């Protein structure tokens, strides 16, 4: 009888421990999937933003031949973003594009003959609108990523993170927050 009680207690403790491990793993997966879902919402806007780049650069390029380097960097960043498949490389590229957009618009404002063109004004308005929408969604994305990154660094979740090779997901920075 004592052996039965002993094995029953061991079984119950084992079941509780196994259930805890499964719940911990499932929570990490839930948080990771939320990060990807939050990024998918931003990805639509980031694609819209990078699609505005060639049009903006084409209009601005006509009046600012000496700003070729900035324009070239923006076009290269756009290409890198569109070719990226991994969320980490998309976030890195988006973090590099955001600070370059503001100077392009500021440079364009130095040229009144360029500003008078309604096309550039409309493009600037669209770029600002998209950036505002990205900023709204960026906060949710970064909050979700922070929860996930924190969860995989606390004990005992850290063990799962190492076992299943869960990696940190980078934050998406705004223009003023950029680390570059």
PDB file of C-alpha atoms in Angstrom:
ATOM      1  CA  UNK A   1       0.000   0.000   0.000  1.00  0.00           C
ATOM      2  CA  UNK A   2       2.826   2.418   0.856  1.00  0.00           C
ATOM      3  CA  UNK A   3       4.461   1.719  -2.535  1.00  0.00           C
ATOM      4  CA  UNK A   4       1.226   2.540  -4.329  1.00  0.00           C
ATOM      5  CA  UNK A   5       0.909   5.839  -2.442  1.00  0.00           C
ATOM      6  CA  UNK A   6       4.592   6.609  -3.124  1.00  0.00           C
ATOM      7  CA  UNK A   7       4.222   5.941  -6.876  1.00  0.00           C
ATOM      8  CA  UNK A   8       0.955   7.843  -6.942  1.00  0.00           C
ATOM      9  CA  UNK A   9       2.636  10.895  -5.346  1.00  0.00           C
ATOM     10  CA  UNK A  10       5.597  10.583  -7.745  1.00  0.00           C
ATOM     11  CA  UNK A  11       3.141  10.302 -10.650  1.00  0.00           C
ATOM     12  CA  UNK A  12       1.177  13.364  -9.552  1.00  0.00           C
ATOM     13  CA  UNK A  13       4.351  15.426  -9.005  1.00  0.00           C
ATOM     14  CA  UNK A  14       5.675  14.215 -12.374  1.00  0.00           C
ATOM     15  CA  UNK A  15       2.410  15.133 -14.091  1.00  0.00           C
ATOM     16  CA  UNK A  16       2.376  18.589 -12.481  1.00  0.00           C
ATOM     17  CA  UNK A  17       6.007  19.160 -13.484  1.00  0.00           C
ATOM     18  CA  UNK A  18       5.369  17.946 -17.046  1.00  0.00           C
ATOM     19  CA  UNK A  19       2.282  20.150 -17.300  1.00  0.00           C
ATOM     20  CA  UNK A  20       4.314  23.136 -16.076  1.00  0.00           C
ATOM     21  CA  UNK A  21       6.998  22.467 -18.722  1.00  0.00           C
ATOM     22  CA  UNK A  22       4.394  22.192 -21.479  1.00  0.00           C
ATOM     23  CA  UNK A  23       2.690  25.416 -20.349  1.00  0.00           C
ATOM     24  CA  UNK A  24       6.029  27.248 -20.227  1.00  0.00           C
ATOM     25  CA  UNK A  25       6.967  26.076 -23.718  1.00  0.00           C
ATOM     26  CA  UNK A  26       3.520  26.946 -25.078  1.00  0.00           C
ATOM     27  CA  UNK A  27       3.718  30.425 -23.526  1.00  0.00           C
ATOM     28  CA  UNK A  28       7.058  31.104 -25.220  1.00  0.00           C
ATOM     29  CA  UNK A  29       5.638  29.951 -28.568  1.00  0.00           C
ATOM     30  CA  UNK A  30       2.535  32.113 -28.027  1.00  0.00           C
ATOM     31  CA  UNK A  31       4.675  35.195 -27.357  1.00  0.00           C
ATOM     32  CA  UNK A  32       6.931  34.470 -30.339  1.00  0.00           C
ATOM     33  CA  UNK A  33       3.943  34.103 -32.653  1.00  0.00           C
ATOM     34  CA  UNK A  34       2.496  37.368 -31.328  1.00  0.00           C
ATOM     35  CA  UNK A  35       5.775  39.065 -32.267  1.00  0.00           C
ATOM     36  CA  UNK A  36       5.510  37.770 -35.823  1.00  0.00           C
ATOM     37  CA  UNK A  37       1.842  38.775 -35.994  1.00  0.00           C
ATOM     38  CA  UNK A  38       2.671  42.286 -34.758  1.00  0.00           C
ATOM     39  CA  UNK A  39       5.473  42.553 -37.314  1.00  0.00           C
ATOM     40  CA  UNK A  40       3.169  41.392 -40.108  1.00  0.00           C
ATOM     41  CA  UNK A  41       0.936  44.387 -39.312  1.00  0.00           C
ATOM     42  CA  UNK A  42       3.914  46.733 -39.603  1.00  0.00           C
ATOM     43  CA  UNK A  43       5.373  44.931 -42.623  1.00  0.00           C
ATOM     44  CA  UNK A  44       2.486  46.115 -44.802  1.00  0.00           C
ATOM     45  CA  UNK A  45       3.261  49.726 -43.909  1.00  0.00           C
ATOM     46  CA  UNK A  46       7.021  49.282 -44.236  1.00  0.00           C
ATOM     47  CA  UNK A  47       6.510  47.894 -47.734  1.00  0.00           C
ATOM     48  CA  UNK A  48       4.346  50.917 -48.512  1.00  0.00           C
ATOM     49  CA  UNK A  49       7.125  53.150 -47.164  1.00  0.00           C
ATOM     50  CA  UNK A  50       9.837  51.506 -49.254  1.00  0.00           C
ATOM     51  CA  UNK A  51       7.605  51.667 -52.315  1.00  0.00           C
ATOM     52  CA  UNK A  52       7.388  55.452 -51.852  1.00  0.00           C
ATOM     53  CA  UNK A  53      11.184  55.697 -51.913  1.00  0.00           C
ATOM     54  CA  UNK A  54      11.746  55.351 -55.677  1.00  0.00           C
ATOM     55  CA  UNK A  55       9.053  57.924 -56.445  1.00  0.00           C
ATOM     56  CA  UNK A  56      10.387  60.352 -53.822  1.00  0.00           C
ATOM     57  CA  UNK A  57      13.945  59.871 -54.987  1.00  0.00           C
ATOM     58  CA  UNK A  58      12.991  60.291 -58.632  1.00  0.00           C
ATOM     59  CA  UNK A  59      11.254  63.607 -57.980  1.00  0.00           C
ATOM     60  CA  UNK A  60      13.963  64.821 -55.630  1.00  0.00           C
ATOM     61  CA  UNK A  61      16.759  63.572 -57.884  1.00  0.00           C
ATOM     62  CA  UNK A  62      15.729  65.974 -60.627  1.00  0.00           C
ATOM     63  CA  UNK A  63      16.555  68.974 -58.452  1.00  0.00           C
ATOM     64  CA  UNK A  64      19.291  67.576 -56.234  1.00  0.00           C
ATOM     65  CA  UNK A  65      21.976  65.913 -58.289  1.00  0.00           C
ATOM     66  CA  UNK A  66      24.547  66.494 -55.509  1.00  0.00           C
ATOM     67  CA  UNK A  67      22.521  64.388 -53.035  1.00  0.00           C
ATOM     68  CA  UNK A  68      23.229  61.192 -54.978  1.00  0.00           C
ATOM     69  CA  UNK A  69      24.745  59.343 -52.029  1.00  0.00           C
ATOM     70  CA  UNK A  70      21.660  59.666 -49.832  1.00  0.00           C
ATOM     71  CA  UNK A  71      19.389  58.723 -52.695  1.00  0.00           C
ATOM     72  CA  UNK A  72      21.568  55.757 -53.565  1.00  0.00           C
ATOM     73  CA  UNK A  73      21.562  54.547 -49.942  1.00  0.00           C
ATOM     74  CA  UNK A  74      17.769  54.784 -49.818  1.00  0.00           C
ATOM     75  CA  UNK A  75      17.376  52.802 -53.018  1.00  0.00           C
ATOM     76  CA  UNK A  76      19.817  50.148 -51.745  1.00  0.00           C
ATOM     77  CA  UNK A  77      17.973  49.979 -48.417  1.00  0.00           C
ATOM     78  CA  UNK A  78      14.690  49.559 -50.253  1.00  0.00           C
ATOM     79  CA  UNK A  79      16.130  46.702 -52.288  1.00  0.00           C
ATOM     80  CA  UNK A  80      17.542  45.008 -49.152  1.00  0.00           C
ATOM     81  CA  UNK A  81      14.154  45.275 -47.447  1.00  0.00           C
ATOM     82  CA  UNK A  82      12.249  43.801 -50.363  1.00  0.00           C
ATOM     83  CA  UNK A  83      14.750  40.943 -50.720  1.00  0.00           C
ATOM     84  CA  UNK A  84      14.773  40.125 -46.996  1.00  0.00           C
ATOM     85  CA  UNK A  85      12.894  37.067 -45.858  1.00  0.00           C
ATOM     86  CA  UNK A  86      13.951  37.018 -42.197  1.00  0.00           C
ATOM     87  CA  UNK A  87      12.214  39.309 -39.697  1.00  0.00           C
ATOM     88  CA  UNK A  88      15.568  40.282 -38.151  1.00  0.00           C
ATOM     89  CA  UNK A  89      16.993  41.570 -41.439  1.00  0.00           C
ATOM     90  CA  UNK A  90      13.744  43.392 -42.286  1.00  0.00           C
ATOM     91  CA  UNK A  91      13.777  45.126 -38.906  1.00  0.00           C
ATOM     92  CA  UNK A  92      17.453  46.034 -39.299  1.00  0.00           C
ATOM     93  CA  UNK A  93      16.819  47.509 -42.751  1.00  0.00           C
ATOM     94  CA  UNK A  94      13.703  49.373 -41.567  1.00  0.00           C
ATOM     95  CA  UNK A  95      15.726  50.793 -38.673  1.00  0.00           C
ATOM     96  CA  UNK A  96      18.230  52.102 -41.241  1.00  0.00           C
ATOM     97  CA  UNK A  97      15.620  53.565 -43.619  1.00  0.00           C
ATOM     98  CA  UNK A  98      13.664  55.606 -41.063  1.00  0.00           C
ATOM     99  CA  UNK A  99      16.477  58.050 -40.190  1.00  0.00           C
ATOM    100  CA  UNK A 100      17.284  58.564 -43.891  1.00  0.00           C
ATOM    101  CA  UNK A 101      13.733  59.525 -44.861  1.00  0.00           C
ATOM    102  CA  UNK A 102      13.643  62.646 -42.695  1.00  0.00           C
ATOM    103  CA  UNK A 103      16.801  64.224 -44.209  1.00  0.00           C
ATOM    104  CA  UNK A 104      15.505  63.508 -47.715  1.00  0.00           C
ATOM    105  CA  UNK A 105      12.321  65.437 -46.997  1.00  0.00           C
ATOM    106  CA  UNK A 106      14.313  68.199 -45.268  1.00  0.00           C
ATOM    107  CA  UNK A 107      16.671  68.440 -48.252  1.00  0.00           C
ATOM    108  CA  UNK A 108      13.721  68.672 -50.590  1.00  0.00           C
ATOM    109  CA  UNK A 109      12.366  71.587 -48.551  1.00  0.00           C
ATOM    110  CA  UNK A 110      15.546  73.559 -49.313  1.00  0.00           C
ATOM    111  CA  UNK A 111      14.515  73.702 -52.946  1.00  0.00           C
ATOM    112  CA  UNK A 112      11.408  75.934 -53.387  1.00  0.00           C
ATOM    113  CA  UNK A 113      11.088  75.032 -57.057  1.00  0.00           C
ATOM    114  CA  UNK A 114      10.873  71.387 -56.017  1.00  0.00           C
ATOM    115  CA  UNK A 115       8.451  72.052 -53.167  1.00  0.00           C
ATOM    116  CA  UNK A 116       6.103  73.907 -55.472  1.00  0.00           C
ATOM    117  CA  UNK A 117       5.509  70.678 -57.336  1.00  0.00           C
ATOM    118  CA  UNK A 118       2.309  69.152 -56.082  1.00  0.00           C
ATOM    119  CA  UNK A 119       3.677  65.657 -56.707  1.00  0.00           C
ATOM    120  CA  UNK A 120       6.395  66.060 -54.084  1.00  0.00           C
ATOM    121  CA  UNK A 121       3.990  67.629 -51.617  1.00  0.00           C
ATOM    122  CA  UNK A 122       1.610  64.714 -52.038  1.00  0.00           C
ATOM    123  CA  UNK A 123       4.479  62.223 -51.685  1.00  0.00           C
ATOM    124  CA  UNK A 124       5.666  63.959 -48.529  1.00  0.00           C
ATOM    125  CA  UNK A 125       2.142  63.824 -47.133  1.00  0.00           C
ATOM    126  CA  UNK A 126       1.912  60.106 -47.913  1.00  0.00           C
ATOM    127  CA  UNK A 127       5.357  59.442 -46.416  1.00  0.00           C
ATOM    128  CA  UNK A 128       4.366  61.281 -43.229  1.00  0.00           C
ATOM    129  CA  UNK A 129       1.068  59.405 -43.003  1.00  0.00           C
ATOM    130  CA  UNK A 130       2.796  56.047 -43.433  1.00  0.00           C
ATOM    131  CA  UNK A 131       5.441  56.973 -40.849  1.00  0.00           C
ATOM    132  CA  UNK A 132       2.696  57.946 -38.380  1.00  0.00           C
ATOM    133  CA  UNK A 133       0.925  54.637 -38.950  1.00  0.00           C
ATOM    134  CA  UNK A 134       4.204  52.754 -38.495  1.00  0.00           C
ATOM    135  CA  UNK A 135       4.842  54.653 -35.254  1.00  0.00           C
ATOM    136  CA  UNK A 136       1.421  53.610 -33.940  1.00  0.00           C
ATOM    137  CA  UNK A 137       2.058  49.953 -34.703  1.00  0.00           C
ATOM    138  CA  UNK A 138       5.728  50.080 -33.679  1.00  0.00           C
ATOM    139  CA  UNK A 139       4.782  50.654 -30.048  1.00  0.00           C
ATOM    140  CA  UNK A 140       2.646  47.493 -29.971  1.00  0.00           C
ATOM    141  CA  UNK A 141       5.304  45.494 -31.817  1.00  0.00           C
ATOM    142  CA  UNK A 142       8.093  46.613 -29.485  1.00  0.00           C
ATOM    143  CA  UNK A 143       5.949  45.880 -26.443  1.00  0.00           C
ATOM    144  CA  UNK A 144       5.223  42.379 -27.758  1.00  0.00           C
ATOM    145  CA  UNK A 145       8.895  41.782 -28.576  1.00  0.00           C
ATOM    146  CA  UNK A 146       9.949  43.004 -25.128  1.00  0.00           C
ATOM    147  CA  UNK A 147       7.556  40.551 -23.473  1.00  0.00           C
ATOM    148  CA  UNK A 148       8.926  37.701 -25.592  1.00  0.00           C
ATOM    149  CA  UNK A 149      12.581  38.662 -25.105  1.00  0.00           C
ATOM    150  CA  UNK A 150      12.049  38.998 -21.351  1.00  0.00           C
ATOM    151  CA  UNK A 151      10.226  35.682 -21.173  1.00  0.00           C
ATOM    152  CA  UNK A 152      13.070  33.759 -22.836  1.00  0.00           C
ATOM    153  CA  UNK A 153      15.629  35.299 -20.468  1.00  0.00           C
ATOM    154  CA  UNK A 154      13.964  34.536 -17.151  1.00  0.00           C
ATOM    155  CA  UNK A 155      14.553  31.318 -15.281  1.00  0.00           C
ATOM    156  CA  UNK A 156      13.416  28.550 -15.924  1.00  0.00           C
ATOM    157  CA  UNK A 157      12.292  29.678 -19.403  1.00  0.00           C
ATOM    158  CA  UNK A 158      15.930  30.340 -20.165  1.00  0.00           C
ATOM    159  CA  UNK A 159      16.456  26.578 -20.238  1.00  0.00           C
ATOM    160  CA  UNK A 160      13.792  26.209 -22.939  1.00  0.00           C
ATOM    161  CA  UNK A 161      15.267  29.109 -24.856  1.00  0.00           C
ATOM    162  CA  UNK A 162      18.646  27.401 -24.931  1.00  0.00           C
ATOM    163  CA  UNK A 163      17.235  23.927 -25.640  1.00  0.00           C
ATOM    164  CA  UNK A 164      14.981  25.045 -28.483  1.00  0.00           C
ATOM    165  CA  UNK A 165      17.280  27.849 -29.663  1.00  0.00           C
ATOM    166  CA  UNK A 166      14.814  30.669 -29.161  1.00  0.00           C
ATOM    167  CA  UNK A 167      16.556  33.894 -30.117  1.00  0.00           C
ATOM    168  CA  UNK A 168      15.903  37.515 -29.221  1.00  0.00           C
ATOM    169  CA  UNK A 169      13.849  39.443 -31.745  1.00  0.00           C
ATOM    170  CA  UNK A 170      15.202  42.956 -32.371  1.00  0.00           C
ATOM    171  CA  UNK A 171      13.162  46.058 -31.635  1.00  0.00           C
ATOM    172  CA  UNK A 172      11.980  48.358 -34.412  1.00  0.00           C
ATOM    173  CA  UNK A 173      13.304  51.861 -33.818  1.00  0.00           C
ATOM    174  CA  UNK A 174      11.744  55.138 -34.835  1.00  0.00           C
ATOM    175  CA  UNK A 175      13.664  58.009 -36.402  1.00  0.00           C
ATOM    176  CA  UNK A 176      14.559  59.657 -33.121  1.00  0.00           C
ATOM    177  CA  UNK A 177      15.388  56.335 -31.408  1.00  0.00           C
ATOM    178  CA  UNK A 178      17.695  54.901 -34.063  1.00  0.00           C
ATOM    179  CA  UNK A 179      21.003  53.497 -32.864  1.00  0.00           C
ATOM    180  CA  UNK A 180      22.788  54.102 -36.161  1.00  0.00           C
TER     181      UNK A 180
END
